[in-house]
Amino acid sequence: MYTLPKLAYSYDALEPHIDVTTMEIHHKKHHQGYVTNLNKAIESLDKNLIDQSKTLENIFEKISKFPDSVRNNAGGHYNHSLFWTLMKPNGGGNPKGKLAEAINKDFGSFEEFKKQFSDASMKRFGSGWAWLVVQDGKLVIGSTANQDNPLMRLRGKGLKGKPVLALDVWEHAYYLKNQNRRADYVTSFWNVVNWDAAENLFNS
């Protein structure tokens, strides 16, 4: 049975960039909903199939074998669990180390990377996520719809790779503070990014 992970910081710790009410509802209601519904969906599956897919990453590798209820809720649980770790109080600034070197190499500069990532966040129509991933040894920016992620083996093209940075662009992530102004939310995100966590993902 999957469980809701605890945050490494309080709900008000990302103020004024991400408001306390949004953080509390986003974590306790939205993320908890994905966990609850994932557990319910798994109860109805063939035991052999789920026993062979012990982790979310294993499920994503075989996602075509699972119903949409697992795809949506497993994605929601994984994406949010990752998202919380990629933010921290007094975050932001510039990345360092090997990740910074790779960003400069693959995008030309940190500012160009920020522009492209922000553009991907803004251009995702409807609900979804913006991602920075490692793909064939190179950093790539893209987005996914709904609760899909780059680890899912889905038919068709789509974004594939190892996640390094993720931004939730569902309206529930920002509408209480920013209403329909997604651009303001994306700007706020740069003030709370946990580059240490992103660096660890890049180096793993």
CSV table of C-alpha atoms in Angstrom, one decimal:
chain,number,residue,atom,x,y,z
A,1,MET,CA,0.0,0.0,0.0
A,2,TYR,CA,1.3,3.4,-1.0
A,3,THR,CA,1.3,6.3,1.6
A,4,LEU,CA,1.5,10.0,1.4
A,5,PRO,CA,5.1,11.2,2.0
A,6,LYS,CA,5.8,13.8,4.6
A,7,LEU,CA,7.1,17.1,3.4
A,8,ALA,CA,10.6,18.1,4.5
A,9,TYR,CA,9.3,21.6,5.3
A,10,SER,CA,6.1,23.2,6.7
A,11,TYR,CA,3.2,24.2,4.5
A,12,ASP,CA,4.1,27.9,5.0
A,13,ALA,CA,7.8,27.5,4.4
A,14,LEU,CA,7.7,28.5,0.7
A,15,GLU,CA,5.8,31.8,1.3
A,16,PRO,CA,5.5,34.3,-0.2
A,17,HIS,CA,6.2,32.4,-3.5
A,18,ILE,CA,3.9,29.4,-3.0
A,19,ASP,CA,1.1,30.2,-0.5
A,20,VAL,CA,0.4,28.1,2.6
A,21,THR,CA,-3.2,27.3,1.7
A,22,THR,CA,-2.3,26.0,-1.8
A,23,MET,CA,0.5,23.8,-0.3
A,24,GLU,CA,-1.8,22.3,2.3
A,25,ILE,CA,-4.6,21.5,-0.1
A,26,HIS,CA,-2.2,20.4,-2.8
A,27,HIS,CA,-0.4,17.9,-0.4
A,28,LYS,CA,-3.2,16.8,1.9
A,29,LYS,CA,-6.1,16.7,-0.6
A,30,HIS,CA,-4.8,16.3,-4.2
A,31,HIS,CA,-1.7,14.2,-3.5
A,32,GLN,CA,-3.5,12.1,-0.9
A,33,GLY,CA,-6.3,11.6,-3.5
A,34,TYR,CA,-3.8,10.0,-5.9
A,35,VAL,CA,-2.4,7.8,-3.2
A,36,THR,CA,-5.9,6.6,-2.1
A,37,ASN,CA,-7.1,6.0,-5.6
A,38,LEU,CA,-3.9,4.2,-6.6
A,39,ASN,CA,-4.3,1.8,-3.7
A,40,LYS,CA,-7.9,1.2,-4.7
A,41,ALA,CA,-7.0,0.6,-8.3
A,42,ILE,CA,-4.2,-1.9,-7.3
A,43,GLU,CA,-6.6,-4.0,-5.2
A,44,SER,CA,-8.6,-5.0,-8.3
A,45,LEU,CA,-5.5,-6.1,-10.3
A,46,ASP,CA,-4.1,-9.5,-10.9
A,47,LYS,CA,-1.8,-10.3,-7.9
A,48,ASN,CA,1.0,-11.7,-10.1
A,49,LEU,CA,1.1,-8.5,-12.2
A,50,ILE,CA,1.4,-6.2,-9.2
A,51,ASP,CA,3.8,-8.4,-7.4
A,52,GLN,CA,6.2,-8.2,-10.4
A,53,SER,CA,5.9,-4.4,-10.4
A,54,LYS,CA,7.0,-3.6,-6.9
A,55,THR,CA,8.0,0.0,-7.5
A,56,LEU,CA,6.3,2.9,-9.3
A,57,GLU,CA,9.3,2.8,-11.8
A,58,ASN,CA,8.5,-0.8,-12.5
A,59,ILE,CA,4.9,0.0,-13.1
A,60,PHE,CA,5.9,2.8,-15.5
A,61,GLU,CA,8.0,0.4,-17.5
A,62,LYS,CA,4.9,-1.8,-18.0
A,63,ILE,CA,2.3,0.9,-18.0
A,64,SER,CA,0.6,-0.4,-21.1
A,65,LYS,CA,-0.4,-3.5,-19.1
A,66,PHE,CA,-2.2,-1.4,-16.5
A,67,PRO,CA,-5.6,0.3,-16.6
A,68,ASP,CA,-5.9,4.1,-16.9
A,69,SER,CA,-6.8,4.3,-13.2
A,70,VAL,CA,-3.2,3.0,-12.4
A,71,ARG,CA,-1.6,5.2,-15.0
A,72,ASN,CA,-3.2,8.4,-13.7
A,73,ASN,CA,-2.9,7.8,-10.0
A,74,ALA,CA,0.6,6.2,-10.1
A,75,GLY,CA,1.7,9.1,-12.2
A,76,GLY,CA,0.1,11.6,-9.8
A,77,HIS,CA,1.7,9.9,-6.8
A,78,TYR,CA,5.2,9.8,-8.3
A,79,ASN,CA,5.1,13.2,-9.9
A,80,HIS,CA,4.0,14.9,-6.7
A,81,SER,CA,6.4,13.0,-4.5
A,82,LEU,CA,9.2,14.2,-6.7
A,83,PHE,CA,7.9,17.7,-7.0
A,84,TRP,CA,7.9,18.3,-3.2
A,85,THR,CA,11.6,17.4,-3.0
A,86,LEU,CA,12.5,19.8,-5.8
A,87,MET,CA,11.4,22.8,-3.8
A,88,LYS,CA,12.8,24.2,-0.5
A,89,PRO,CA,12.7,27.3,1.6
A,90,ASN,CA,15.2,29.9,0.5
A,91,GLY,CA,15.7,28.0,-2.7
A,92,GLY,CA,16.3,29.4,-6.1
A,93,GLY,CA,19.4,31.0,-7.4
A,94,ASN,CA,21.6,29.1,-9.8
A,95,PRO,CA,22.5,25.4,-10.0
A,96,LYS,CA,26.1,24.4,-9.3
A,97,GLY,CA,28.3,21.5,-10.0
A,98,LYS,CA,27.9,19.0,-12.9
A,99,LEU,CA,24.3,20.0,-13.5
A,100,ALA,CA,25.2,23.6,-14.0
A,101,GLU,CA,27.9,22.6,-16.4
A,102,ALA,CA,25.5,20.4,-18.4
A,103,ILE,CA,22.9,23.2,-18.5
A,104,ASN,CA,25.5,25.6,-19.9
A,105,LYS,CA,26.6,23.0,-22.4
A,106,ASP,CA,23.2,21.9,-23.6
A,107,PHE,CA,21.4,25.3,-23.5
A,108,GLY,CA,24.1,27.8,-23.9
A,109,SER,CA,23.4,29.5,-20.6
A,110,PHE,CA,21.3,29.2,-17.4
A,111,GLU,CA,19.1,32.1,-18.6
A,112,GLU,CA,18.4,30.4,-21.9
A,113,PHE,CA,17.5,27.2,-20.0
A,114,LYS,CA,15.1,29.1,-17.7
A,115,LYS,CA,13.5,30.7,-20.8
A,116,GLN,CA,13.0,27.3,-22.5
A,117,PHE,CA,11.7,25.6,-19.3
A,118,SER,CA,9.3,28.5,-18.6
A,119,ASP,CA,8.1,28.3,-22.2
A,120,ALA,CA,7.4,24.6,-21.9
A,121,SER,CA,5.5,25.3,-18.7
A,122,MET,CA,3.4,27.9,-20.4
A,123,LYS,CA,2.7,26.1,-23.6
A,124,ARG,CA,1.4,22.9,-22.0
A,125,PHE,CA,-2.2,23.1,-22.9
A,126,GLY,CA,-4.5,22.2,-20.1
A,127,SER,CA,-3.2,20.2,-17.2
A,128,GLY,CA,0.2,18.6,-17.0
A,129,TRP,CA,3.9,18.9,-16.1
A,130,ALA,CA,7.1,20.6,-17.4
A,131,TRP,CA,10.3,18.5,-17.2
A,132,LEU,CA,14.0,18.7,-17.5
A,133,VAL,CA,15.3,15.2,-18.2
A,134,VAL,CA,18.5,13.4,-19.2
A,135,GLN,CA,17.9,11.8,-22.6
A,136,ASP,CA,20.7,9.9,-24.3
A,137,GLY,CA,23.3,11.7,-22.2
A,138,LYS,CA,21.9,15.2,-22.9
A,139,LEU,CA,19.5,17.5,-21.0
A,140,VAL,CA,16.2,17.9,-22.7
A,141,ILE,CA,13.2,20.1,-21.8
A,142,GLY,CA,9.6,19.0,-22.5
A,143,SER,CA,6.2,18.5,-21.0
A,144,THR,CA,3.6,15.7,-20.4
A,145,ALA,CA,-0.2,15.8,-20.2
A,146,ASN,CA,-2.2,15.1,-17.1
A,147,GLN,CA,-0.1,12.9,-14.7
A,148,ASP,CA,2.0,11.2,-17.3
A,149,ASN,CA,5.8,11.4,-16.8
A,150,PRO,CA,9.0,10.7,-18.8
A,151,LEU,CA,9.5,7.3,-17.2
A,152,MET,CA,6.3,5.9,-18.7
A,153,ARG,CA,6.7,3.6,-21.6
A,154,LEU,CA,3.8,4.9,-23.6
A,155,ARG,CA,3.1,4.3,-27.3
A,156,GLY,CA,4.0,7.2,-29.6
A,157,LYS,CA,6.7,9.8,-29.3
A,158,GLY,CA,6.3,11.7,-26.1
A,159,LEU,CA,9.0,12.9,-23.7
A,160,LYS,CA,11.3,10.1,-22.4
A,161,GLY,CA,14.2,10.3,-20.0
A,162,LYS,CA,15.4,10.5,-16.4
A,163,PRO,CA,13.7,13.3,-14.5
A,164,VAL,CA,15.9,16.1,-13.1
A,165,LEU,CA,13.4,18.9,-12.6
A,166,ALA,CA,9.6,19.0,-12.6
A,167,LEU,CA,7.0,21.7,-12.4
A,168,ASP,CA,3.3,20.9,-11.8
A,169,VAL,CA,1.2,23.2,-14.1
A,170,TRP,CA,-2.2,21.9,-13.1
A,171,GLU,CA,-4.4,24.8,-12.0
A,172,HIS,CA,-4.7,23.3,-8.5
A,173,ALA,CA,-1.0,24.1,-8.1
A,174,TYR,CA,-1.5,27.8,-8.4
A,175,TYR,CA,-5.1,29.1,-8.8
A,176,LEU,CA,-5.7,30.1,-5.2
A,177,LYS,CA,-2.9,32.7,-5.3
A,178,ASN,CA,-2.4,33.4,-9.0
A,179,GLN,CA,-5.9,32.7,-10.4
A,180,ASN,CA,-5.4,32.1,-14.1
A,181,ARG,CA,-1.9,33.7,-14.2
A,182,ARG,CA,0.2,30.7,-14.7
A,183,ALA,CA,3.2,32.9,-15.8
A,184,ASP,CA,3.3,34.4,-12.3
A,185,TYR,CA,3.4,30.9,-10.7
A,186,VAL,CA,6.2,29.8,-13.0
A,187,THR,CA,8.2,32.9,-12.1
A,188,SER,CA,7.6,32.1,-8.4
A,189,PHE,CA,8.9,28.6,-8.8
A,190,TRP,CA,12.4,29.9,-9.7
A,191,ASN,CA,12.5,31.3,-6.2
A,192,VAL,CA,12.0,27.9,-4.4
A,193,VAL,CA,13.8,25.4,-6.7
A,194,ASN,CA,15.9,23.0,-4.7
A,195,TRP,CA,19.0,22.8,-7.0
A,196,ASP,CA,20.8,20.4,-4.6
A,197,ALA,CA,18.0,17.8,-5.1
A,198,ALA,CA,18.1,18.4,-8.9
A,199,GLU,CA,21.8,17.9,-8.8
A,200,ASN,CA,21.5,14.6,-6.9
A,201,LEU,CA,19.0,13.4,-9.5
A,202,PHE,CA,21.3,14.4,-12.3
A,203,ASN,CA,24.2,12.6,-10.8
A,204,SER,CA,22.3,9.4,-9.8
